[in-house]
PDB file of C-alpha atoms in Angstrom:
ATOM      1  CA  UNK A  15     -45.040  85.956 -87.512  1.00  0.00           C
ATOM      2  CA  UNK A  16     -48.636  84.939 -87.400  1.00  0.00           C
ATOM      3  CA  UNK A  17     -51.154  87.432 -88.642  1.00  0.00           C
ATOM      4  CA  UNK A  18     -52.544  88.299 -85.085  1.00  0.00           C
ATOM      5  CA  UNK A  19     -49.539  88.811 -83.873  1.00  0.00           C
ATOM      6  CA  UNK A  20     -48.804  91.015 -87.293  1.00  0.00           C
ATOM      7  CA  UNK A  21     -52.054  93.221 -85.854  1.00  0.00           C
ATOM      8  CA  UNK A  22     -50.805  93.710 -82.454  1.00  0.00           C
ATOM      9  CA  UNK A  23     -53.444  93.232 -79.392  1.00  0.00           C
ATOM     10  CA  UNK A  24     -55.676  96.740 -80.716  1.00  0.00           C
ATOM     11  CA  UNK A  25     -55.843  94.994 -83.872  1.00  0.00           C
ATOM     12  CA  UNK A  26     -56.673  91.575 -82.686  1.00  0.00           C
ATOM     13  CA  UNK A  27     -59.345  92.765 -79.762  1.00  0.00           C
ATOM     14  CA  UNK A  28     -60.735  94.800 -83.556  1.00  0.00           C
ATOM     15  CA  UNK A  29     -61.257  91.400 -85.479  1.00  0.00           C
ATOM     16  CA  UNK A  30     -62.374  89.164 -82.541  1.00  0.00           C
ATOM     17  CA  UNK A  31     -65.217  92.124 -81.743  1.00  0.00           C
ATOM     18  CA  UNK A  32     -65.917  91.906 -86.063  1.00  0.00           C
ATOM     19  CA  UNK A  33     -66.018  87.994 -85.797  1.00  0.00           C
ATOM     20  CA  UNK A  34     -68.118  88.356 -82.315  1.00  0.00           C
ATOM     21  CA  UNK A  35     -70.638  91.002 -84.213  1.00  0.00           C
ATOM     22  CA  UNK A  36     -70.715  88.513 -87.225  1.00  0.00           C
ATOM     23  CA  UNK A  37     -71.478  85.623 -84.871  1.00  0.00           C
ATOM     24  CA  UNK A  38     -74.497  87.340 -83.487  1.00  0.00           C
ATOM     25  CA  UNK A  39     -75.486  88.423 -86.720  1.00  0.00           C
ATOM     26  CA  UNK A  40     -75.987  84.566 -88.188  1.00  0.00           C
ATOM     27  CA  UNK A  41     -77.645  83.719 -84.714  1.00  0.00           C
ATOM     28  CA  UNK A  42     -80.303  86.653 -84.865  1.00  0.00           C
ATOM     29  CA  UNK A  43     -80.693  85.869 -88.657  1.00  0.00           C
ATOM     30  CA  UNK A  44     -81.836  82.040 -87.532  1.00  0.00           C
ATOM     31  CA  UNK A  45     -84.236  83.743 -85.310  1.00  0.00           C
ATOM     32  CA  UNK A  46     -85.842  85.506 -87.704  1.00  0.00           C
ATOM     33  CA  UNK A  47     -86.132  83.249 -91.138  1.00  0.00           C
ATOM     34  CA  UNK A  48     -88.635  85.656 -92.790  1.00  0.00           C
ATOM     35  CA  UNK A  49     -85.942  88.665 -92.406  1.00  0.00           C
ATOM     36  CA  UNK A  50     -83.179  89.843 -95.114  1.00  0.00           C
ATOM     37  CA  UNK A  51     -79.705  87.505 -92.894  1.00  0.00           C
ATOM     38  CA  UNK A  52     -77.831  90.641 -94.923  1.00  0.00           C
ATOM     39  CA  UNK A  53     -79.840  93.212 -93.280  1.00  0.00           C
ATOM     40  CA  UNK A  54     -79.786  91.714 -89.951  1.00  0.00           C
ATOM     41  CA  UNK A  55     -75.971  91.669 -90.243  1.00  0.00           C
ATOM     42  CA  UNK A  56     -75.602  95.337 -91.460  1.00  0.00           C
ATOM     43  CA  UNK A  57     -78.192  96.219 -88.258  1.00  0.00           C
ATOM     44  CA  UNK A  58     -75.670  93.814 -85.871  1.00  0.00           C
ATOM     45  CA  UNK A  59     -72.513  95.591 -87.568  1.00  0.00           C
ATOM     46  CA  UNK A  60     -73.919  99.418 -87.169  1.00  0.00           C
ATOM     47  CA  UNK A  61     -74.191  98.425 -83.441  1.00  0.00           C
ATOM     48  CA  UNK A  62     -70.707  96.922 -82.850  1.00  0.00           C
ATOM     49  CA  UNK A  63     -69.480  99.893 -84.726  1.00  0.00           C
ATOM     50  CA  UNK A  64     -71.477 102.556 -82.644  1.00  0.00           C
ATOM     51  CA  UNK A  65     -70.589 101.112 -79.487  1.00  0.00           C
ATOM     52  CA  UNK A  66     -66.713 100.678 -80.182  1.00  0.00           C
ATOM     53  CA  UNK A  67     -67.193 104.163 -80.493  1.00  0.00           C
ATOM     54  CA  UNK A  68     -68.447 105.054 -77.604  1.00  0.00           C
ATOM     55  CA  UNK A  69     -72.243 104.436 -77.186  1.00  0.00           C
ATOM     56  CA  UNK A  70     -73.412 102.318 -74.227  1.00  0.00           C
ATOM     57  CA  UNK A  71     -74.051  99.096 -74.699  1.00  0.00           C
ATOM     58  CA  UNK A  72     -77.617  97.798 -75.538  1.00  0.00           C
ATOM     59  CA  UNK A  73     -79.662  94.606 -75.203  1.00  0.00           C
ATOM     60  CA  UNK A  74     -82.200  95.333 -77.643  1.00  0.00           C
ATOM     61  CA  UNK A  75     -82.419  96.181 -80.935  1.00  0.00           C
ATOM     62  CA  UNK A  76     -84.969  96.908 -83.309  1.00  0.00           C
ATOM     63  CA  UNK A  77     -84.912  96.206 -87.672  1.00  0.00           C
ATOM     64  CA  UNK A  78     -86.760  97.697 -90.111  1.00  0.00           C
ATOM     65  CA  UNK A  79     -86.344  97.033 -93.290  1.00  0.00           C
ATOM     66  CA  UNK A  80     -88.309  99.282 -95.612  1.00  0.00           C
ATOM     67  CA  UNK A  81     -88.031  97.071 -98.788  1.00  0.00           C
ATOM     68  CA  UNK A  82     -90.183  95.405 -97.932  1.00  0.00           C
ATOM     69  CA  UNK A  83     -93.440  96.559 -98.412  1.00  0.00           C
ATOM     70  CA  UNK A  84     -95.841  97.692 -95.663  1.00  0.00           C
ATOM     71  CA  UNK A  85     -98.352  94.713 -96.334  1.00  0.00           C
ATOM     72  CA  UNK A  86     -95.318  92.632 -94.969  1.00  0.00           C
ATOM     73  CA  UNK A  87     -94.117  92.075 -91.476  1.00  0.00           C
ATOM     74  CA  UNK A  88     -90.716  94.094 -91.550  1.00  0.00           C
ATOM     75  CA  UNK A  89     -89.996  95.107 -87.867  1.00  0.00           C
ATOM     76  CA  UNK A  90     -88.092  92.811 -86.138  1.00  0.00           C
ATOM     77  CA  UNK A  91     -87.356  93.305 -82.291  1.00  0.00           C
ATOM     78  CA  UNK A  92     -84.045  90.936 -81.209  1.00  0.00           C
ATOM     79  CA  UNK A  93     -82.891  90.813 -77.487  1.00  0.00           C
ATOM     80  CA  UNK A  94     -78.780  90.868 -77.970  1.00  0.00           C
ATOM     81  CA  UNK A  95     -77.837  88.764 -74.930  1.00  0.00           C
ATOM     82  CA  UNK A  96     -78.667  85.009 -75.173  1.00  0.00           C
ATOM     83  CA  UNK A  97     -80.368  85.750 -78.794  1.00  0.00           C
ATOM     84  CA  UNK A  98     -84.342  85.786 -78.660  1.00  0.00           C
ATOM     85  CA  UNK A  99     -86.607  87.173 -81.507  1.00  0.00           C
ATOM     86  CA  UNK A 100     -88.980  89.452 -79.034  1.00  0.00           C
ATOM     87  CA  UNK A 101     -91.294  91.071 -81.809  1.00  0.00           C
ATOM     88  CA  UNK A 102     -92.066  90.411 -85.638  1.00  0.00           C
ATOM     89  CA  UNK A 103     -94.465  93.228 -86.816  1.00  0.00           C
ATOM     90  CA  UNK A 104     -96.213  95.110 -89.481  1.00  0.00           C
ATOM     91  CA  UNK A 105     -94.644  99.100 -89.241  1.00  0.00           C
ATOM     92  CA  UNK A 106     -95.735 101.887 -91.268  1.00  0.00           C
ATOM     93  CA  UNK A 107     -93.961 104.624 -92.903  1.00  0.00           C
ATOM     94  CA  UNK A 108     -93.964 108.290 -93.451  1.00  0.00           C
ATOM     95  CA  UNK A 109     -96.945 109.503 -96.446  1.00  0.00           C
ATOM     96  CA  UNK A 110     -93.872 111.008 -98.437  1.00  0.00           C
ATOM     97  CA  UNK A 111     -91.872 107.899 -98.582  1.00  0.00           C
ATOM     98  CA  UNK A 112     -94.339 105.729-100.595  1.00  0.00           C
ATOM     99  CA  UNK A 113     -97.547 103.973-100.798  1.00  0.00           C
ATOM    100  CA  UNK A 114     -97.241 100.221-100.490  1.00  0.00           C
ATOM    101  CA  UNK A 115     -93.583 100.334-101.171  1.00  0.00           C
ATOM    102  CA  UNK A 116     -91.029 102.911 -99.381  1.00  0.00           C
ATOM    103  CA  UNK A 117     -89.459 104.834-102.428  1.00  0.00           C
ATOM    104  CA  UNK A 118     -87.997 108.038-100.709  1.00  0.00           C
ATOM    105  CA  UNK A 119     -86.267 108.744 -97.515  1.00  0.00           C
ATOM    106  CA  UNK A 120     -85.895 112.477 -95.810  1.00  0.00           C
ATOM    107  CA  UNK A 121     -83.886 113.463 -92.747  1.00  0.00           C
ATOM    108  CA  UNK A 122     -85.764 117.071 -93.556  1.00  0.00           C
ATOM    109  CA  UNK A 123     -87.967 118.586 -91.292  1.00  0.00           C
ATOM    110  CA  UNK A 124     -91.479 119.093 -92.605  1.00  0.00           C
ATOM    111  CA  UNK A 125     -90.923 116.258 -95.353  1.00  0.00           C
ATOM    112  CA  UNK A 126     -93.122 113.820 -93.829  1.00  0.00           C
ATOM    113  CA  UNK A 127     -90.767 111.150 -95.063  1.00  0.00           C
ATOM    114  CA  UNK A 128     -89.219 108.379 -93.302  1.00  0.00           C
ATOM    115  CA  UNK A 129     -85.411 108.015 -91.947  1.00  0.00           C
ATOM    116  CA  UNK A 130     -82.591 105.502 -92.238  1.00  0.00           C
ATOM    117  CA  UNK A 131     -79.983 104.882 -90.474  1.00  0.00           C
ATOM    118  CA  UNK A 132     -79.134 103.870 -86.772  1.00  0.00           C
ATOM    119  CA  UNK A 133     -81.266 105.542 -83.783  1.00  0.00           C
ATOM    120  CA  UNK A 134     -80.973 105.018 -79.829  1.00  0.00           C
ATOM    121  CA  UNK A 135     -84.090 105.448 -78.147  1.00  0.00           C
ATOM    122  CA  UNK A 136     -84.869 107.802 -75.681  1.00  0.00           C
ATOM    123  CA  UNK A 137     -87.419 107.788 -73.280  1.00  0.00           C
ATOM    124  CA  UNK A 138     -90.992 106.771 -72.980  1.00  0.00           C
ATOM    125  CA  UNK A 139     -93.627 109.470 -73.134  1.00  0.00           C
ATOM    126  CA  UNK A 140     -97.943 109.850 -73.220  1.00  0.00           C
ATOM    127  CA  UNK A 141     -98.533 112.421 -75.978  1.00  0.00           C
ATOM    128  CA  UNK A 142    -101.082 113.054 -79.061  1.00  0.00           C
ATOM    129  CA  UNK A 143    -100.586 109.476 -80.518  1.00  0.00           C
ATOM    130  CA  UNK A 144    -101.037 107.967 -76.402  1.00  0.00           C
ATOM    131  CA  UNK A 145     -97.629 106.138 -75.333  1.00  0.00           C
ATOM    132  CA  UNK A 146     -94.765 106.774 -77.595  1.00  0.00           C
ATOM    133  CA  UNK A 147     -91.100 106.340 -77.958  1.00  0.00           C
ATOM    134  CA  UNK A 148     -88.536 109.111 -78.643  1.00  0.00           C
ATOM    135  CA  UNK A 149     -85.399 108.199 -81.007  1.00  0.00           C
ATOM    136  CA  UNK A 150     -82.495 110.142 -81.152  1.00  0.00           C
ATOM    137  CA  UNK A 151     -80.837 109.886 -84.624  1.00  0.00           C
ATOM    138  CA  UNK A 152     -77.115 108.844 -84.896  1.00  0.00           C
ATOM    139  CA  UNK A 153     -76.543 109.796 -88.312  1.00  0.00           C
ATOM    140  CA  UNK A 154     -75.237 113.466 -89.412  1.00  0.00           C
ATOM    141  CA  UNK A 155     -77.464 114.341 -92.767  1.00  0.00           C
ATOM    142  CA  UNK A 156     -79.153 111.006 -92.723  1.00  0.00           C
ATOM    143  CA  UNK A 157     -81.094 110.679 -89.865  1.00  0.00           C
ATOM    144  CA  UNK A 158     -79.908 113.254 -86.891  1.00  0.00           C
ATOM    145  CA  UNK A 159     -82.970 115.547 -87.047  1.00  0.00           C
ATOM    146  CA  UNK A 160     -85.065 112.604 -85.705  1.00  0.00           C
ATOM    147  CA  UNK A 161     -85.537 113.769 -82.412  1.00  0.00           C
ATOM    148  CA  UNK A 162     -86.568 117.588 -83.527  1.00  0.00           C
ATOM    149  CA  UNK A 163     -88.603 116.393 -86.304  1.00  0.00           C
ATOM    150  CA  UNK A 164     -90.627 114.496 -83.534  1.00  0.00           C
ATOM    151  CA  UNK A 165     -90.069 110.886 -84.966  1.00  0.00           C
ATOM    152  CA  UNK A 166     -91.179 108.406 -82.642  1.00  0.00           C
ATOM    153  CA  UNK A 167     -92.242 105.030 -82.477  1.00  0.00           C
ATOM    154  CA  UNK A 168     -96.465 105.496 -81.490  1.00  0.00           C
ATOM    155  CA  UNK A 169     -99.518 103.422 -82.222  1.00  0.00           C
ATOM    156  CA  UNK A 170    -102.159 103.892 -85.171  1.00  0.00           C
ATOM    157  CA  UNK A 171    -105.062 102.129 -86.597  1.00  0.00           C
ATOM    158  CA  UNK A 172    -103.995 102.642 -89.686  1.00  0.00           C
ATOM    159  CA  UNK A 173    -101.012 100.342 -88.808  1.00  0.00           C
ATOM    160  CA  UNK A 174    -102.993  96.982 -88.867  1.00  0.00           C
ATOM    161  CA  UNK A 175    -103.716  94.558 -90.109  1.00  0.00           C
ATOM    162  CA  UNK A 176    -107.403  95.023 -90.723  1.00  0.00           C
ATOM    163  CA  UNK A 177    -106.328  98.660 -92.415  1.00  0.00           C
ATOM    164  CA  UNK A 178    -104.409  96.594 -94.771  1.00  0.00           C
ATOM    165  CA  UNK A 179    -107.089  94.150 -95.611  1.00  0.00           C
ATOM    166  CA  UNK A 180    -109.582  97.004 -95.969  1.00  0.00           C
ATOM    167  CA  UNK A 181    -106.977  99.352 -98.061  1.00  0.00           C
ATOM    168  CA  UNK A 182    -104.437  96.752 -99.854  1.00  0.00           C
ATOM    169  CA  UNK A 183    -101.938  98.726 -98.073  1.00  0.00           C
ATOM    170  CA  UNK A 184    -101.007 100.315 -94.055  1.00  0.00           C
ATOM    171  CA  UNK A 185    -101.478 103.784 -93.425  1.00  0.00           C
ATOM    172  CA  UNK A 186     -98.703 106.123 -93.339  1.00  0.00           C
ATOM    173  CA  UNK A 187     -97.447 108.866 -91.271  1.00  0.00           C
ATOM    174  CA  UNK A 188     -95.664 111.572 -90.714  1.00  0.00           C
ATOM    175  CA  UNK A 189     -92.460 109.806 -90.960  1.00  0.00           C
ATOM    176  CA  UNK A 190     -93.150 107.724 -87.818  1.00  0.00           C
ATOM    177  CA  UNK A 191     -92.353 103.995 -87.527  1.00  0.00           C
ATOM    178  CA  UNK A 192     -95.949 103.794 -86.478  1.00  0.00           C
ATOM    179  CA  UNK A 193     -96.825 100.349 -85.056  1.00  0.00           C
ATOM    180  CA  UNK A 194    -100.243  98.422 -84.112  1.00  0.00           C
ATOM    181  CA  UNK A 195    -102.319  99.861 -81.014  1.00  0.00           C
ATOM    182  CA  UNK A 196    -101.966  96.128 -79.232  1.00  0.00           C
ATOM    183  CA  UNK A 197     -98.105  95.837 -79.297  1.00  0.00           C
ATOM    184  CA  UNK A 198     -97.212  99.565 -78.408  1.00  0.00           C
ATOM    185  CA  UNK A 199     -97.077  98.703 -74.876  1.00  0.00           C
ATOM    186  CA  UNK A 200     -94.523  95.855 -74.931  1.00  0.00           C
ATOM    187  CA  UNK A 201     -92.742  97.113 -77.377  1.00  0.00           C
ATOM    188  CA  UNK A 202     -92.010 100.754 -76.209  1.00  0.00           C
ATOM    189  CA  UNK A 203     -91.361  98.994 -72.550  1.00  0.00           C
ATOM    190  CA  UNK A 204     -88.483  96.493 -74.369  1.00  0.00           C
ATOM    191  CA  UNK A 205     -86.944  98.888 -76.396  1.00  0.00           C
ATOM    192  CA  UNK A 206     -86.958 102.363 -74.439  1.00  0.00           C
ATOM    193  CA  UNK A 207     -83.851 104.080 -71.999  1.00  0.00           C
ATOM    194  CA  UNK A 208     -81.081 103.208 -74.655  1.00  0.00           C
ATOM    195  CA  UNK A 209     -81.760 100.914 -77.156  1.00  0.00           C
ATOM    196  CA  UNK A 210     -81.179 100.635 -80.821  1.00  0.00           C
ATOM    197  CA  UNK A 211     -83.863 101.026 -83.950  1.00  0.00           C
ATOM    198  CA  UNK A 212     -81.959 100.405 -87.185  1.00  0.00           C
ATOM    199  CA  UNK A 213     -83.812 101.630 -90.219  1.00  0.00           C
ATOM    200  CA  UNK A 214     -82.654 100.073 -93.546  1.00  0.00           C
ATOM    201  CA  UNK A 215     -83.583 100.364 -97.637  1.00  0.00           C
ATOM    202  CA  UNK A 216     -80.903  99.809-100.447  1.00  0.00           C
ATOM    203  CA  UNK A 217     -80.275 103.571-100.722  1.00  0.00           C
ATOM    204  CA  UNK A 218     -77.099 103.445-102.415  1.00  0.00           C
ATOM    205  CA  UNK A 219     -75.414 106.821-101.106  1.00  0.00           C
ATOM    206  CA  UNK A 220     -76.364 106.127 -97.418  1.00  0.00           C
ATOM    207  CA  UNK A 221     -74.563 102.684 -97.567  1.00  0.00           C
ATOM    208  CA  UNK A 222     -71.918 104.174 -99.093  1.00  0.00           C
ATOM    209  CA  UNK A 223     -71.322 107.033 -97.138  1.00  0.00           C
ATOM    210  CA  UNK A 224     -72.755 105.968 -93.356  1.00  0.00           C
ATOM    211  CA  UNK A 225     -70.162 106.091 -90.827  1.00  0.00           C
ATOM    212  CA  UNK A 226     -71.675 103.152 -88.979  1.00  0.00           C
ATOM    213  CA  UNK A 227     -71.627 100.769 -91.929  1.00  0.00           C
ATOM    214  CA  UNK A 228     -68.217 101.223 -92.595  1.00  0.00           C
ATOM    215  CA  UNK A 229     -66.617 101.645 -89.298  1.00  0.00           C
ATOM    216  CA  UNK A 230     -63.014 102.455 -88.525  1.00  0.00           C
ATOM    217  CA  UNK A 231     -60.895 101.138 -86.313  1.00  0.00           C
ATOM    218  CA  UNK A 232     -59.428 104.360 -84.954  1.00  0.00           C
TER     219      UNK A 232
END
């Protein structure tokens, strides 16, 4: 008996969806030479695993990887069908997370800190910050007080890079993925209506425990 036929056709459709999300993973990696092809994949795999589960399927999806520091490019913004690398940007994080480099992570509200995890976006709004993005957390205890916490994707001077060359460092939030005043157009417009942000830092006990990194096949 061969091993696919040993899984039976729910355990077969399983692996050629892991080997499909794997595939895509590589491909978006190529895109995007300057990102972490390990973080890329994790981002790819959290979205497989969300949407096997039940969330609608998405074209876009948005990386940030918050080890690097904010000095760095470290947003990456991939369109999923017929793989393009749409955005590669500078993105600041929340005040309570870190200076340069993103130490702490809060899914608190009031902490001012940054969250991890997997997000689908909401819609498009005009508020304080002018046009913004809302994100609705996916992650119980690690990220799903996003949306009440107010944690959107908005535009700041402080998240340039002039403020860098002036400071050393971006400006920081409240916990905001806050994003140069010249991009926040295009980029709200590409990834708003039901997209995904994925958030990641080596936080041992979120990539342990996160239900979208280690997804089941029930």
């Amino acid at each position: 008996m061969s091993v696919l036929v040993g899984l039976g056709i729910s355990g077969w459709l399983l692996c050629a969806g892991i080997a499909q999300a794997a595939d895509l993973g590589a491909r978006l990696a190529k895109l995007a030479p300057d990102a972490d092809p390990h973080v890329i994949s994790m981002a790819v795999s959290a979205v497989h695993c969300a949407e096997k589960h039940g969330q609608p399927d998405a074209d876009r999806l948005a990386v940030i990887d918050y080890s690097k520091p904010s000095t760095k490019r470290r947003l990456w913004v991939f369109k999923l069908s017929k793989p393009q690398l749409l955005f590669k940007e500078w993105v600041a994080h929340g005040s309570a997370t870190g200076g340069n480099k993103a130490t702490h992570f809060s899914n608190k509200p009031g902490s001012h800190a940054s969250s991890l995890g997997l997000f689908r976006t909401l819609a498009s709004y005009h508020g304080r910050h002018g046009l913004s993005l809302r994100l609705k957390g996916l992650e119980p205890g690690i990220n799903d007080n996003a949306y009440k916490r107010a944690i959107v994707i908005h535009s700041a001077k402080y998240a340039t890079p002039a403020f860098i060359h002036r400071v050393g460092r971006m400006g920081r939030s409240w916990g905001c993925p806050a994003v140069r005043p010249a991009i926040i157009e295009p980029l709200v417009n590409s990834l708003k209506d039901g997209q995904y942000v994925f958030a990641y830092y080596p936080k041992p006990s979120w990539i342990k425990h996160s239900e979208y990194l280690h997804c089941s096949a029930s």
